[in-house]
Amino acid sequence: MLKEYDCWFQRRKVIPGFIVPQIVCAQKGAEVALQALKEYVKGINRLLEFTPVQKKEDFNLSAVFLGIYDKLEKAASFSCTRPAKEGFAIKVEENKIFIAGNDENGLLYGVFRFLLLLALGKLHTGFQLSESPVSPLRIINHWDNFDGTVERGYAGNSLFYKDGRFDFDDQRIEDYARLLSSTGINRISINNVNVRDKAKLLITQEYLRDAARLAAIFRRFGIKIFISINFGAPWSLGKLPTADPLDASVAKWWAQRAKLIYKFIPDLAGFLVKADSEGEPGPFQYNRTHCDGANMLAEAVKPFGGEILWRCFVYNCQQDWRDKSFDRARAAYDHFKPLDGKFSSNVILQIKFGPYDFQVREPVAPLFGALLKTRHIMELQITQEYTGHQIDLCYLPWIWQDIMSFDTAHGEKSRIMEMIKPYCEGFSNIEGFAAVVNTGLDKNWTGHTLAQANLYGYGRMAWNPCLTAKEIANEWSVLSFGKNQTSEKIEKILLDSYPAYEKYNAPFGVCFMVTPNSHYGPNIEGYEFSRWGTYHRADANAIGIDRTEKGTGYTQQYSDGNAKMFCDHASCPENLILFFHRLPYDYKMKNGQSLIQNIYDTHFEGCDEAAAMLEDWKSLKDHLENEVYESVLSRFERQNTNARDWRDQINTYFHRKTGIKDVRGRKIYD
Amino acid sequence: MLKEYDCWFQRRKVIPGFIVPQIVCAQKGAEVALQALKEYVKGINRLLEFTPVQKKEDFNLSAVFLGIYDKLEKAASFSCTRPAKEGFAIKVEENKIFIAGNDENGLLYGVFRFLLLLALGKLHTGFQLSESPVSPLRIINHWDNFDGTVERGYAGNSLFYKDGRFDFDDQRIEDYARLLSSTGINRISINNVNVRDKAKLLITQEYLRDAARLAAIFRRFGIKIFISINFGAPWSLGKLPTADPLDASVAKWWAQRAKLIYKFIPDLAGFLVKADSEGEPGPFQYNRTHCDGANMLAEAVKPFGGEILWRCFVYNCQQDWRDKSFDRARAAYDHFKPLDGKFSSNVILQIKFGPYDFQVREPVAPLFGALLKTRHIMELQITQEYTGHQIDLCYLPWIWQDIMSFDTAHGEKSRIMEMIKPYCEGFSNIEGFAAVVNTGLDKNWTGHTLAQANLYGYGRMAWNPCLTAKEIANEWSVLSFGKNQTSEKIEKILLDSYPAYEKYNAPFGVCFMVTPNSHYGPNIEGYEFSRWGTYHRADANAIGIDRTEKGTGYTQQYSDGNAKMFCDHASCPENLILFFHRLPYDYKMKNGQSLIQNIYDTHFEGCDEAAAMLEDWKSLKDHLENEVYESVLSRFERQNTNARDWRDQINTYFHRKTGIKDVRGRKIYD
C-alpha cells in the first residue's frame, strides 16, 4: 500500500532477476559522495531488505562499486561511455555492479537512478547506462513567505518558515532534498520572489545563520541555494537614500552585503531577482536599465562565484483595456531582446515559458531562439496556479512536452529540447529550467497525492527534455503504486487529466477566463476590464486578439517561419488559434464544425472526461490505502463541480452572446 | 472657514434679529437635562460669543427658560402646542425664550434645534414651534469589529475598538454622541452584526466594564445602546452542547447572561441579532423558527425592559445561477410574512428597505405594509457600500425620500412616511429606522467631508420622514458653510450627486453590476454566475429578470395595486423597470428611445455630470480651507475615474453584446 510521504521511494520488496552483491565498496569522497553511499544502503534496505556490507575497495570482490568514473575506470576493468558533468554510468556485470559519477553529484544521481531502475524492474545482468543531464541548471523556486504562507501554494504552509522566521524540521528537509535530488534538481531558491515584510531580513546576520543551516542540508544532496532579494534593499534595509544601481554607494552596499552572505553560505548559487514587476522595486525607478540593475548585482557576487537569476516577467500591469494598441504578450521580448549581449557573464535571464503567465495553453515565448548573447533559462510552474490548485488533477508534463517539442525555427536544431545546453555565445542555448514548486507541509507534500507526479516529472524533464510525458507517467505510477493494474489505471488517469482540463478551460488558447486573484474556477470577463492586460474582447460576432502583423504585431517577434505559421489561419495550431487571431464564431475549424460548436463540444467533452476520471478513481477503491483513496476522491469530486462550472459558464456565456444553439441539442443554460 | 471635525456645529458668529437674553434659567433635572443646559451654554458661546448667566427659575426675568413642558406651562404664562414623547416646544417672545421638552430627551432635542435654527437664521420674535419625532426608534448601527476595522467602513478605523479590545477617547465619543443626538438619534448598536472573534467576548464581565463606560457617555445624550450578539454564544462561549433556542439550558444561559449584562448597563436597549444569514448561526441549525429564536432571547431581556432587534436579512446565499426558479428578492417576505403575529411583544424585526441589499435603486420591500401584527423597523445604510465608498459623492436623502414617498397601497395613508408610527397591533406601522453608519476615526468623521450630509440627513429624516432631500441639503450646507454662495453651490453639488451616481451605475434598477466583495466600481458579470443570487441574465437580445406573476412571482408579494403597477410595463417606474422585467434592448421607453439607447444616454450623462461636479468644486477653491478643498478634490478626481470606468464598461458590454450603435455616435470602445 502507498505511503504518501515516501513518494517515489516506496518500501516495496523487489525480486531482481540478477545478483546484487551483498558488499558495497565506496571510494572516499566529500559529503555528497558520503550521502550517495548512505542513500545506496538505505535504498537496498528498502527494496531488497538487506544491509550492504561496506568494505574497502577491492576489485576481486563480488561487490557494488561506488565512485568517481575516472578513478574507477583506471582501477577496475570497468568501462562505459564516459559521463559528462554531473552525469553517471551504471554497469551491471555478472557479480559486480559499478555506479560511477563524473563527479560527486553524478555519483549521487547514479545511485538514485540505480535504485529507481531497480524498483522499476529495469535492471538486468549486462545492463549499462551512461547518462548526463542535458541542462546544467535544474532549479526549484519556492514562493514561500516568512509568515509561513506560500504564494500560489496548495499543499499547506511553508516547509521553511513560520511566524516571520525560519522554522523547519531537519529530517523533513532532508527527506525533501532527497526527493528533489533523486530527480536531478541541483539548485533551489528558498524564498518568494516578492520579497516583502520579514523576508527582507533574510540577508541579515540573524537570519543568515538559519539560512546556512538549511543550505547545509541541501548541500549534502548536491543542491545549492539561491536567495531572492529585494532590489530596493539598500534603501529599505540599508537606509541609503537610494537603490539606484549606478550609485557607487549602492554598489558598495551590495558588495559588502554579498561578502556577509557568503561568509555564512560560501557556495551560495546567487540571487534571484524580480525587479520592476507587479509593483516590486527595480532599476526603472531610477531611469536605469535592467542591465544596469543585474550587472551591478552580478559584480557584487562575482568574487564568490555567484550568479544572478534575473526574471523577465516585466510588463505594464497598469493597463487600460480601452487601449487596443497595447499587447502584454509582447512585453518580455520588447524589454529584453534589445539588451541581448549587454548582461555580465554571471547574469542569467529567467524567462517564463509563455508570453502571459503559466496559462493552460500558451505559445512558447519568442525570446527563446532570439537571444544569442545572453545566458538564460526557462521558467515553468509545477504549482497549479492556473491549472487547478491541486484540487483538479492536471498532469503537467504534457504541457512541458509540448514546450520541448516547439520548434523556434531559428536555424537548425531549433526545437527547444535541442537548445537546452550549456551557454555558448552566439547560440540560442537555454541553460536549463527553473520551476515554481508545488510542495508544502501537507503530509503528502503536494496536497493532491497524484500531483507528486508533476514534481517528479519536472525533475526528470529538466534533466532530459526529450523524455515524454507518457514515459514519465509510467515511471512515476510504477514507482508509487508498483507494477500492477492499479498503476496502469493511474497512469491512464494522469494522461487523461491535462486534455480534460484544457478542454473545460478557456477555449483554444484565449487564456485568462479565470477568477481574478485566486485563479481557480471560471470568470469569463473577470480580467476583461482590469489593469492586467489580458483581454479576449468577445462580442456578439467574434472573439480573440489579432496578434498578427495586421494586429498587435506580436507574431513578428518570432522567427520568420514561425511568424508565418502563426499568422496563417491554416497553419496556426488550433489549440492556440484564439491566442493569435480574432475569429468569428462561425469560423470553420479543421473538423468542419464552427468555432462556437467546437467551444461547446470541447466543454461538454472536458466535463465528461472529468467525470470519467472520477469513475476510474472509484474503481480503485479496494486497491488503495483508504486515506489516499478518500483524499483524492474528494478532490475529484470538487474537480467535477469545477468542470461543470466551467462547462456551463463558458457555454452559457457564448450562447447568451451569440444566440447560436448547440447542434447536438445538449443542455445549455440560458 | 470650515472646521471639518465640528460638522454642523461650526463656530460662526450669528447676528440674530431678536433678543437672546443673557440669563438662562434651567429647571433641575437628571443627567440629560443637565446636558441640555451644557449644550445651550456651549452653543451660545459658539454662535453669540457670550456666556449665559445661570439663575434660578424666575419668570419675571428676561431669560431663556429650559425645562419640562408640563412644568413650564403650569408655572409660566407660556403656552404652545404640547409636544409628544421626546418632543419639544420652542417659543421666542419679546424678552423671554422657552425651550420645553416633553421629557428630558425632548428638552435636549429642543436645545439642539434651537441652536441649529439660530445658526440657520430662522428664529425671530414670535417664533414658535412644537415638534415631536415621528419615529419612536431612531437607531444607528455600527459594523465595527474588535480588531479596529469597520465592515463596509470608509472613514478610518473604529471609534470604539482596537486590537481586540475597547479603546476609545472619551472626548471624541462625547463629540460623536452630540452629533448623533443633535439630529435626534436615540439608539446605537455598538458592534458589528457579524459577531466574530473577540467580539464574542463583549458579553463577558471584562468587556462589559468597558461597554458600560461607553454607554455612560451616550446616556447623557439620551442615547441607549444595543449589543449585537452571536446566536451561537451558549455553545461557542458558554460551552453548552447546543444553542437550540428551545433547549431549557440555552434559555437559562441567556437569562443569566442578560442578568449579568444589565448589571453593567441597566438601561441597555437590548440585543441586535443577525441569525441564519450569510453564514452566521441561527435557529435553522436546530430546525427551529425565527420566532423560536427571537422569542427565547426576548424572554431573557424582558425582566430588564430590553428589546430584541431581529434582522430579516435572511436568504439562501448558496444559490446556483442555473436555477431560474429561485428569486432572492422574495426571501425576506417568504421567511417572515408567515410568522406575522408570532413574535413576542419585545421583538422588533429589522427589515432592509429593499429586497436585495442597499442597492443604488431598489423597490421598497413588500414586507412593509404586509406585517400587521409584528413590531418592525426599516434598515437603511448611511455608509456608502454600494454607493461609492465615500470616494464618490452620493447624497443619500434622495434615496430615502423616494422610500418615504413610496405608497405600499395597503389601505389608506399607506405611504411609508404615513406608516412611521408607534406600533399598534393590526396596523402596518413602522416604528422607526436603523441605519449602518458612515463614521470612523478620520478627522472629519466620514472620510468624504460632504458625506457628513448623509449622517445629518439620516437623523433628520428618521425624526421626520416628511422632510425632503432638498430641505436637508439646504440645512446642512448652510450649517456647515454659512449662508452664502459657497453653501449654495455645495447644496447644488449634493443634490446633483445621486442622480449622477445612479446614471453611471447599473441601469434601470437591474442592480449588482459591481465588483464582488469590495462593491466599488463596475463588474458587469461579477455576480452573474456566483452563489449570491443576484443575476441579470443579459444575452444578445434582452436583459433582466421577469419578476411578475409570469416569472418568479415576486410582484405578488405586494398589495394588489402595487403588483398590478409593477407588472405592467406602462405603469412600472422606469428607474426600476429592469428590476421587475426582462426586456429586449429595442424596448421603447417613455422618451421614445430604445432601452439600449437609454442605457448609453444615461451613462454618458452620468459621467458628464460627475465631471461637472468636479468643476463646480474647483470653482470653490478660494472659498474653502485648503485641506478640505484638496481632500474633497482628490475624491472627485477618483470619482471621475470611476464614473468613466462605469460608463465605458457598461456601454462596451452592451455594445459588444448587441452590436447596436449609439445613435449620437459618441465613443464606445469595442
mmCIF file of N, CA and C in Angstrom, chain A residues 152-202:
data_model
loop_
_atom_site.group_PDB
_atom_site.id
_atom_site.type_symbol
_atom_site.label_atom_id
_atom_site.label_comp_id
_atom_site.label_asym_id
_atom_site.label_seq_id
_atom_site.Cartn_x
_atom_site.Cartn_y
_atom_site.Cartn_z
ATOM 1 N N ARG A 152 0.622 31.142 -4.048
ATOM 2 C CA ARG A 152 0.207 30.113 -5.016
ATOM 3 C C ARG A 152 0.555 28.711 -4.520
ATOM 4 N N GLY A 153 0.504 28.504 -3.219
ATOM 5 C CA GLY A 153 0.767 27.190 -2.643
ATOM 6 C C GLY A 153 -0.540 26.493 -2.309
ATOM 7 N N TYR A 154 -0.610 25.211 -2.632
ATOM 8 C CA TYR A 154 -1.859 24.468 -2.426
ATOM 9 C C TYR A 154 -1.585 23.163 -1.688
ATOM 10 N N ALA A 155 -0.541 23.162 -0.879
ATOM 11 C CA ALA A 155 -0.153 21.929 -0.194
ATOM 12 C C ALA A 155 0.241 22.230 1.252
ATOM 13 N N GLY A 156 -0.459 23.189 1.829
ATOM 14 C CA GLY A 156 -0.153 23.539 3.212
ATOM 15 C C GLY A 156 0.878 24.641 3.289
ATOM 16 N N ASN A 157 1.272 24.939 4.494
ATOM 17 C CA ASN A 157 2.194 26.043 4.739
ATOM 18 C C ASN A 157 3.633 25.694 4.351
ATOM 19 N N SER A 158 4.480 26.666 4.533
ATOM 20 C CA SER A 158 5.867 26.560 4.094
ATOM 21 C C SER A 158 6.651 25.480 4.836
ATOM 22 N N LEU A 159 7.504 24.813 4.100
ATOM 23 C CA LEU A 159 8.435 23.860 4.712
ATOM 24 C C LEU A 159 9.541 24.574 5.477
ATOM 25 N N PHE A 160 9.733 25.854 5.202
ATOM 26 C CA PHE A 160 10.908 26.559 5.723
ATOM 27 C C PHE A 160 10.602 27.592 6.818
ATOM 28 N N TYR A 161 9.435 28.246 6.738
ATOM 29 C CA TYR A 161 9.204 29.428 7.578
ATOM 30 C C TYR A 161 7.902 29.341 8.363
ATOM 31 N N LYS A 162 7.880 30.104 9.427
ATOM 32 C CA LYS A 162 6.664 30.249 10.224
ATOM 33 C C LYS A 162 6.803 31.509 11.067
ATOM 34 N N ASP A 163 5.718 32.261 11.170
ATOM 35 C CA ASP A 163 5.674 33.424 12.076
ATOM 36 C C ASP A 163 6.876 34.370 11.927
ATOM 37 N N GLY A 164 7.294 34.602 10.678
ATOM 38 C CA GLY A 164 8.339 35.599 10.462
ATOM 39 C C GLY A 164 9.765 35.113 10.634
ATOM 40 N N ARG A 165 9.964 33.800 10.796
ATOM 41 C CA ARG A 165 11.316 33.279 10.996
ATOM 42 C C ARG A 165 11.481 31.958 10.255
ATOM 43 N N PHE A 166 12.723 31.532 10.131
ATOM 44 C CA PHE A 166 12.980 30.160 9.722
ATOM 45 C C PHE A 166 12.414 29.233 10.785
ATOM 46 N N ASP A 167 11.782 28.172 10.350
ATOM 47 C CA ASP A 167 11.231 27.206 11.299
ATOM 48 C C ASP A 167 11.037 25.920 10.514
ATOM 49 N N PHE A 168 12.027 25.044 10.593
ATOM 50 C CA PHE A 168 11.929 23.812 9.802
ATOM 51 C C PHE A 168 12.421 22.609 10.588
ATOM 52 N N ASP A 169 11.941 21.456 10.127
ATOM 53 C CA ASP A 169 12.272 20.174 10.720
ATOM 54 C C ASP A 169 13.412 19.589 9.875
ATOM 55 N N ASP A 170 14.578 19.421 10.474
ATOM 56 C CA ASP A 170 15.758 18.971 9.716
ATOM 57 C C ASP A 170 15.491 17.673 8.961
ATOM 58 N N GLN A 171 14.788 16.752 9.630
ATOM 59 C CA GLN A 171 14.534 15.463 8.990
ATOM 60 C C GLN A 171 13.654 15.639 7.760
ATOM 61 N N ARG A 172 12.649 16.504 7.897
ATOM 62 C CA ARG A 172 11.750 16.704 6.762
ATOM 63 C C ARG A 172 12.497 17.367 5.603
ATOM 64 N N ILE A 173 13.377 18.305 5.911
ATOM 65 C CA ILE A 173 14.142 18.966 4.844
ATOM 66 C C ILE A 173 15.059 17.945 4.171
ATOM 67 N N GLU A 174 15.645 17.060 4.954
ATOM 68 C CA GLU A 174 16.491 16.022 4.355
ATOM 69 C C GLU A 174 15.666 15.144 3.410
ATOM 70 N N ASP A 175 14.476 14.776 3.868
ATOM 71 C CA ASP A 175 13.615 13.949 3.023
ATOM 72 C C ASP A 175 13.220 14.692 1.743
ATOM 73 N N TYR A 176 13.042 15.991 1.902
ATOM 74 C CA TYR A 176 12.692 16.817 0.752
ATOM 75 C C TYR A 176 13.865 16.902 -0.223
ATOM 76 N N ALA A 177 15.039 17.139 0.333
ATOM 77 C CA ALA A 177 16.245 17.232 -0.507
ATOM 78 C C ALA A 177 16.453 15.925 -1.261
ATOM 79 N N ARG A 178 16.168 14.817 -0.602
ATOM 80 C CA ARG A 178 16.305 13.507 -1.257
ATOM 81 C C ARG A 178 15.371 13.412 -2.466
ATOM 82 N N LEU A 179 14.116 13.823 -2.248
ATOM 83 C CA LEU A 179 13.142 13.770 -3.347
ATOM 84 C C LEU A 179 13.623 14.593 -4.535
ATOM 85 N N LEU A 180 14.071 15.805 -4.233
ATOM 86 C CA LEU A 180 14.499 16.699 -5.314
ATOM 87 C C LEU A 180 15.736 16.137 -6.005
ATOM 88 N N SER A 181 16.719 15.794 -5.214
ATOM 89 C CA SER A 181 17.979 15.334 -5.783
ATOM 90 C C SER A 181 17.784 14.067 -6.611
ATOM 91 N N SER A 182 16.891 13.218 -6.173
ATOM 92 C CA SER A 182 16.698 11.943 -6.883
ATOM 93 C C SER A 182 16.153 12.157 -8.293
ATOM 94 N N THR A 183 15.535 13.328 -8.538
ATOM 95 C CA THR A 183 15.080 13.607 -9.910
ATOM 96 C C THR A 183 16.083 14.490 -10.647
ATOM 97 N N GLY A 184 17.149 14.888 -9.960
ATOM 98 C CA GLY A 184 18.202 15.640 -10.636
ATOM 99 C C GLY A 184 18.268 17.124 -10.344
ATOM 100 N N ILE A 185 17.463 17.609 -9.409
ATOM 101 C CA ILE A 185 17.486 19.042 -9.072
ATOM 102 C C ILE A 185 18.836 19.412 -8.447
ATOM 103 N N ASN A 186 19.424 20.528 -8.903
ATOM 104 C CA ASN A 186 20.700 20.939 -8.306
ATOM 105 C C ASN A 186 20.726 22.384 -7.786
ATOM 106 N N ARG A 187 19.598 23.055 -7.858
ATOM 107 C CA ARG A 187 19.528 24.425 -7.303
ATOM 108 C C ARG A 187 18.147 24.629 -6.707
ATOM 109 N N ILE A 188 18.085 25.450 -5.663
ATOM 110 C CA ILE A 188 16.775 25.780 -5.090
ATOM 111 C C ILE A 188 16.805 27.206 -4.573
ATOM 112 N N SER A 189 15.805 27.975 -4.963
ATOM 113 C CA SER A 189 15.677 29.311 -4.356
ATOM 114 C C SER A 189 14.700 29.169 -3.211
ATOM 115 N N ILE A 190 15.073 29.725 -2.060
ATOM 116 C CA ILE A 190 14.372 29.336 -0.829
ATOM 117 C C ILE A 190 13.289 30.303 -0.385
ATOM 118 N N ASN A 191 13.141 31.448 -1.054
ATOM 119 C CA ASN A 191 12.095 32.379 -0.619
ATOM 120 C C ASN A 191 11.433 33.049 -1.806
ATOM 121 N N ASN A 192 10.212 33.521 -1.560
ATOM 122 C CA ASN A 192 9.369 34.130 -2.582
ATOM 123 C C ASN A 192 10.111 35.255 -3.326
ATOM 124 N N VAL A 193 9.880 35.315 -4.625
ATOM 125 C CA VAL A 193 10.471 36.401 -5.429
ATOM 126 C C VAL A 193 9.896 37.759 -5.047
ATOM 127 N N ASN A 194 8.684 37.773 -4.503
ATOM 128 C CA ASN A 194 8.161 39.008 -3.914
ATOM 129 C C ASN A 194 8.710 39.074 -2.492
ATOM 130 N N VAL A 195 9.777 39.829 -2.325
ATOM 131 C CA VAL A 195 10.476 39.845 -1.033
ATOM 132 C C VAL A 195 9.896 40.962 -0.173
ATOM 133 N N ARG A 196 8.973 40.573 0.695
ATOM 134 C CA ARG A 196 8.265 41.582 1.483
ATOM 135 C C ARG A 196 8.380 41.283 2.971
ATOM 136 N N ASP A 197 8.036 42.257 3.756
ATOM 137 C CA ASP A 197 7.980 42.109 5.224
ATOM 138 C C ASP A 197 9.276 41.495 5.769
ATOM 139 N N LYS A 198 9.124 40.490 6.600
ATOM 140 C CA LYS A 198 10.274 39.903 7.278
ATOM 141 C C LYS A 198 11.297 39.304 6.305
ATOM 142 N N ALA A 199 10.831 38.912 5.114
ATOM 143 C CA ALA A 199 11.747 38.285 4.160
ATOM 144 C C ALA A 199 12.888 39.215 3.772
ATOM 145 N N LYS A 200 12.670 40.508 3.939
ATOM 146 C CA LYS A 200 13.742 41.456 3.640
ATOM 147 C C LYS A 200 14.936 41.263 4.571
ATOM 148 N N LEU A 201 14.654 40.685 5.721
ATOM 149 C CA LEU A 201 15.714 40.488 6.724
ATOM 150 C C LEU A 201 16.551 39.236 6.462
ATOM 151 N N LEU A 202 16.154 38.468 5.450
ATOM 152 C CA LEU A 202 16.877 37.220 5.179
ATOM 153 C C LEU A 202 18.368 37.456 4.971
#
